Tab-separated table of C-alpha atoms in Angstrom:
chain	number	residue	atom	x	y	z
A	1	MET	CA	5.160	-4.416	-0.205
A	2	LYS	CA	2.086	-2.295	1.213
A	3	THR	CA	-0.306	-1.878	3.859
A	4	ILE	CA	-3.209	-0.015	5.294
A	5	LYS	CA	-3.056	2.369	7.467
A	6	LYS	CA	-6.870	2.609	9.722
A	7	ALA	CA	-9.502	0.190	8.581
A	8	ILE	CA	-11.516	1.593	5.790
A	9	GLN	CA	-15.524	0.471	4.006
A	10	SER	CA	-16.921	1.233	0.969
A	11	GLU	CA	-19.983	0.086	-0.819
A	12	ILE	CA	-21.230	-0.610	-4.905
A	13	ASN	CA	-24.685	-1.840	-5.782
A	14	VAL	CA	-24.470	-4.110	-9.038
A	15	LYS	CA	-27.498	-4.984	-10.559
A	16	LYS	CA	-29.825	-4.023	-7.129
A	17	SER	CA	-26.632	-6.788	-4.261
A	18	GLN	CA	-24.652	-4.533	-2.010
A	19	PHE	CA	-21.102	-4.640	-1.702
A	20	ILE	CA	-19.580	-3.628	1.122
A	21	CYS	CA	-16.403	-4.126	1.271
A	22	THR	CA	-14.411	-3.528	4.866
A	23	LEU	CA	-11.159	-3.263	5.319
A	24	VAL	CA	-8.809	-3.985	7.770
A	25	PRO	CA	-5.092	-3.590	9.421
A	26	THR	CA	-3.595	-7.479	10.774
A	27	ASN	CA	-0.970	-9.266	11.457
A	28	SER	CA	-1.363	-12.340	11.732
A	29	LYS	CA	-3.817	-14.964	10.437
A	30	ALA	CA	-5.504	-14.832	14.185
A	31	GLU	CA	-5.658	-11.205	13.716
A	32	SER	CA	-7.650	-11.748	10.301
A	33	LYS	CA	-10.130	-14.824	11.987
A	34	ALA	CA	-11.010	-12.248	14.777
A	35	VAL	CA	-11.787	-9.679	12.480
A	36	ILE	CA	-13.631	-11.465	9.788
A	37	GLN	CA	-15.956	-13.250	12.913
A	38	LYS	CA	-16.537	-9.864	14.816
A	39	LEU	CA	-18.215	-8.508	10.487
A	40	ASN	CA	-19.384	-12.524	10.321
A	41	GLU	CA	-21.560	-10.924	13.872
A	42	GLN	CA	-21.935	-7.337	12.785
A	43	TYR	CA	-23.330	-8.161	9.220
A	44	ASN	CA	-25.071	-11.605	10.016
A	45	ASP	CA	-27.667	-10.963	8.355
A	46	ALA	CA	-26.236	-11.038	4.478
A	47	THR	CA	-26.249	-13.317	2.095
A	48	HIS	CA	-22.604	-13.806	2.292
A	49	ASN	CA	-19.552	-12.581	3.624
A	50	CYS	CA	-16.383	-13.325	1.470
A	51	THR	CA	-12.648	-13.118	3.093
A	52	ALA	CA	-9.279	-12.428	1.419
A	53	TYR	CA	-6.258	-11.827	3.198
A	54	ILE	CA	-2.306	-11.901	3.281
A	55	VAL	CA	-1.028	-11.595	6.572
A	56	ASN	CA	3.104	-12.644	8.354
A	57	ASP	CA	2.070	-15.728	9.065
A	58	GLY	CA	0.089	-16.784	6.114
A	59	GLU	CA	-2.546	-15.820	3.717
A	60	GLY	CA	-6.073	-16.732	2.884
A	61	PHE	CA	-9.346	-16.456	1.289
A	62	ASP	CA	-13.207	-18.274	1.471
A	63	ASP	CA	-16.708	-17.684	-0.911
A	64	ASP	CA	-18.369	-17.962	1.496
A	65	GLY	CA	-21.558	-20.350	-0.310
A	66	GLU	CA	-20.405	-18.306	-3.583
A	67	PRO	CA	-19.935	-20.246	-6.731
A	68	GLY	CA	-16.236	-20.886	-6.213
A	69	GLY	CA	-13.361	-19.451	-7.227
A	70	THR	CA	-16.100	-16.434	-7.791
A	71	ALA	CA	-15.672	-13.900	-4.272
A	72	GLY	CA	-12.732	-14.512	-1.781
A	73	LYS	CA	-9.959	-15.955	-4.736
A	74	PRO	CA	-11.038	-12.835	-6.674
A	75	MET	CA	-10.424	-10.282	-3.759
A	76	ILE	CA	-6.964	-11.851	-2.894
A	77	ASN	CA	-6.256	-11.285	-6.379
A	78	VAL	CA	-6.129	-8.090	-6.090
A	79	LEU	CA	-4.836	-7.251	-2.398
A	80	ARG	CA	-1.401	-9.126	-4.279
A	81	LYS	CA	-1.846	-7.216	-7.020
A	82	ASN	CA	-1.827	-3.985	-5.415
A	83	GLU	CA	1.147	-5.348	-3.412
A	84	LEU	CA	-1.141	-5.333	0.256
A	85	HIS	CA	0.534	-7.235	3.252
A	86	ASN	CA	-1.208	-7.114	6.573
A	87	VAL	CA	-4.629	-7.112	5.841
A	88	THR	CA	-7.529	-8.168	5.581
A	89	ALA	CA	-11.015	-7.775	3.436
A	90	VAL	CA	-14.515	-8.783	3.974
A	91	VAL	CA	-16.765	-7.645	1.401
A	92	THR	CA	-20.470	-8.595	3.107
A	93	ARG	CA	-22.911	-8.455	0.067
A	94	TYR	CA	-26.981	-8.753	0.920
A	95	PHE	CA	-28.074	-10.109	-2.434
A	96	GLY	CA	-30.532	-7.840	-4.854
A	97	GLY	CA	-32.661	-10.650	-6.397
A	98	ILE	CA	-30.663	-10.441	-10.367
A	99	LYS	CA	-28.001	-12.897	-10.522
A	100	LEU	CA	-25.172	-11.637	-11.445
A	101	GLY	CA	-22.829	-14.995	-13.317
A	102	ALA	CA	-19.809	-16.283	-12.564
A	103	GLY	CA	-18.211	-13.068	-14.483
A	104	GLY	CA	-20.233	-10.623	-13.161
A	105	LEU	CA	-19.789	-11.658	-9.766
A	106	VAL	CA	-15.403	-11.742	-10.054
A	107	ARG	CA	-15.913	-8.374	-11.573
A	108	ALA	CA	-18.107	-6.975	-8.794
A	109	TYR	CA	-15.808	-8.841	-5.425
A	110	SER	CA	-12.801	-7.246	-7.759
A	111	LYS	CA	-14.392	-4.049	-8.206
A	112	SER	CA	-15.507	-3.971	-4.604
A	113	VAL	CA	-11.973	-4.445	-3.240
A	114	MET	CA	-10.444	-2.112	-5.160
A	115	GLU	CA	-13.012	0.906	-4.345
A	116	ALA	CA	-11.901	0.373	-0.398
A	117	ILE	CA	-8.249	0.925	-1.822
A	118	GLY	CA	-9.158	3.291	-3.119
A	119	LYS	CA	-10.311	4.715	-0.015
A	120	ALA	CA	-7.727	3.461	2.189
A	121	GLU	CA	-3.883	5.466	3.135
A	122	ILE	CA	-1.361	3.352	2.102
A	123	LEU	CA	1.495	2.598	3.658
A	124	GLU	CA	5.228	1.698	2.005
A	125	ILE	CA	6.491	-1.246	4.734
A	126	GLU	CA	9.459	-3.095	4.986
A	127	GLU	CA	10.617	-6.547	6.579
A	128	TYR	CA	12.815	-6.266	9.680
A	129	ASP	CA	14.470	-8.579	12.041
A	130	VAL	CA	12.665	-8.010	15.705
A	131	TYR	CA	15.448	-8.272	19.297
A	132	GLU	CA	14.940	-8.780	22.311
A	133	ILE	CA	16.867	-7.046	24.745
A	134	LEU	CA	16.428	-8.186	28.051
A	135	PHE	CA	17.300	-6.404	31.280
A	136	GLU	CA	17.742	-4.780	35.122
A	137	TYR	CA	16.285	-2.203	36.112
A	138	SER	CA	19.551	-0.157	36.612
A	139	GLU	CA	20.934	-0.908	32.827
A	140	ILE	CA	17.626	1.362	31.230
A	141	LYS	CA	20.211	4.712	31.268
A	142	THR	CA	22.532	2.522	29.942
A	143	ALA	CA	20.218	0.384	26.547
A	144	ASP	CA	18.486	3.736	25.783
A	145	THR	CA	21.599	5.288	25.557
A	146	GLU	CA	22.760	2.775	23.135
A	147	VAL	CA	19.000	2.321	21.200
A	148	ARG	CA	20.283	6.304	21.129
A	149	ASN	CA	23.647	6.450	19.562
A	150	ASN	CA	22.565	3.868	17.189
A	151	ASN	CA	19.781	4.425	16.343
A	152	LEU	CA	17.647	1.881	16.530
A	153	ASP	CA	14.048	1.642	17.148
A	154	VAL	CA	12.250	0.301	20.005
A	155	ILE	CA	8.630	-0.521	18.838
A	156	ASN	CA	7.344	-1.923	22.680
A	157	LYS	CA	8.391	-1.154	26.536
A	158	GLU	CA	7.813	-3.987	28.984
A	159	TYR	CA	8.402	-3.350	32.958
A	160	SER	CA	8.613	-6.726	34.710
A	161	ASP	CA	10.685	-7.932	36.902
A	162	LYS	CA	12.960	-6.893	34.614
A	163	VAL	CA	12.640	-4.975	31.506
A	164	SER	CA	12.581	-5.997	27.733
A	165	TYR	CA	12.575	-3.154	24.675
A	166	ASP	CA	11.335	-5.359	21.384
A	167	ILE	CA	13.885	-3.400	18.803
A	168	VAL	CA	15.144	-3.194	15.579
A	169	SER	CA	17.649	-1.461	13.030
A	170	LYS	CA	16.583	-0.298	9.910
A	171	ASP	CA	19.866	0.572	8.305
A	172	ASN	CA	20.331	-2.813	9.332
A	173	ARG	CA	23.411	-2.087	12.452
A	174	ASP	CA	24.437	-5.959	14.146
A	175	ILE	CA	22.519	-5.780	16.188
A	176	LEU	CA	24.023	-8.759	18.684
A	177	LYS	CA	27.535	-6.193	18.074
A	178	ILE	CA	26.087	-3.567	19.609
A	179	PHE	CA	24.994	-5.351	22.650
A	180	GLU	CA	27.986	-7.936	23.103
A	181	LYS	CA	30.003	-5.847	25.292
A	182	TYR	CA	27.132	-6.173	28.072
A	183	SER	CA	27.178	-9.227	27.772
A	184	GLY	CA	25.926	-10.584	31.330
A	185	LYS	CA	23.968	-7.425	32.022
A	186	ILE	CA	22.282	-7.293	29.211
A	187	SER	CA	20.513	-10.050	26.919
A	188	VAL	CA	20.162	-9.995	23.084
A	189	ASP	CA	17.779	-12.696	21.057
A	190	PHE	CA	15.938	-12.121	18.041
A	191	LYS	CA	12.492	-12.612	17.952
A	192	ASN	CA	10.227	-13.036	14.904
A	193	LYS	CA	10.526	-10.760	11.367
A	194	GLN	CA	7.548	-8.458	11.417
A	195	PHE	CA	7.010	-5.697	8.437
A	196	LEU	CA	6.818	-1.908	9.867
A	197	GLU	CA	5.996	1.027	8.125
A	198	LYS	CA	9.718	2.093	6.363
């Protein structure tokens, strides 16, 4: 599976209508909705801001006033065809005065997303189980040693009354087994699944 490394924008013109596609890496519906809202505000003078997203907790699309099935659906189909995940696409249209018809709209919205994907830096991603390990400050050295010796990846660290690491194993080691000998000192809990760069 793939995603994009950073936000990208491209523009095409079809029969005097301007189509601006913005692709943004997002991990959740909440992130996608925030991106869509921001772009709606940025391009509040546009005729349409059509959207499509595929993220960890679902997917969705919206024609934003274009005839049903002519914008959002073709956009999400392009994302699926390119095996893109954790991405939000917004195509902003400024109407140029010439109607494109249903087929013309499908082609224009599809092409707009394809052009942006062509400009984007693509990353290979894979789904991993994320575990949280929780321990006292006195156990930092022990936890760091086990992380290093077992080739685990720490994707987040938090220091409050206790220390918390979010860790993944990219070679499928059993994280629960690694830390079971520290029972009482280091607790391990499955947290969630995430798509991460290979």
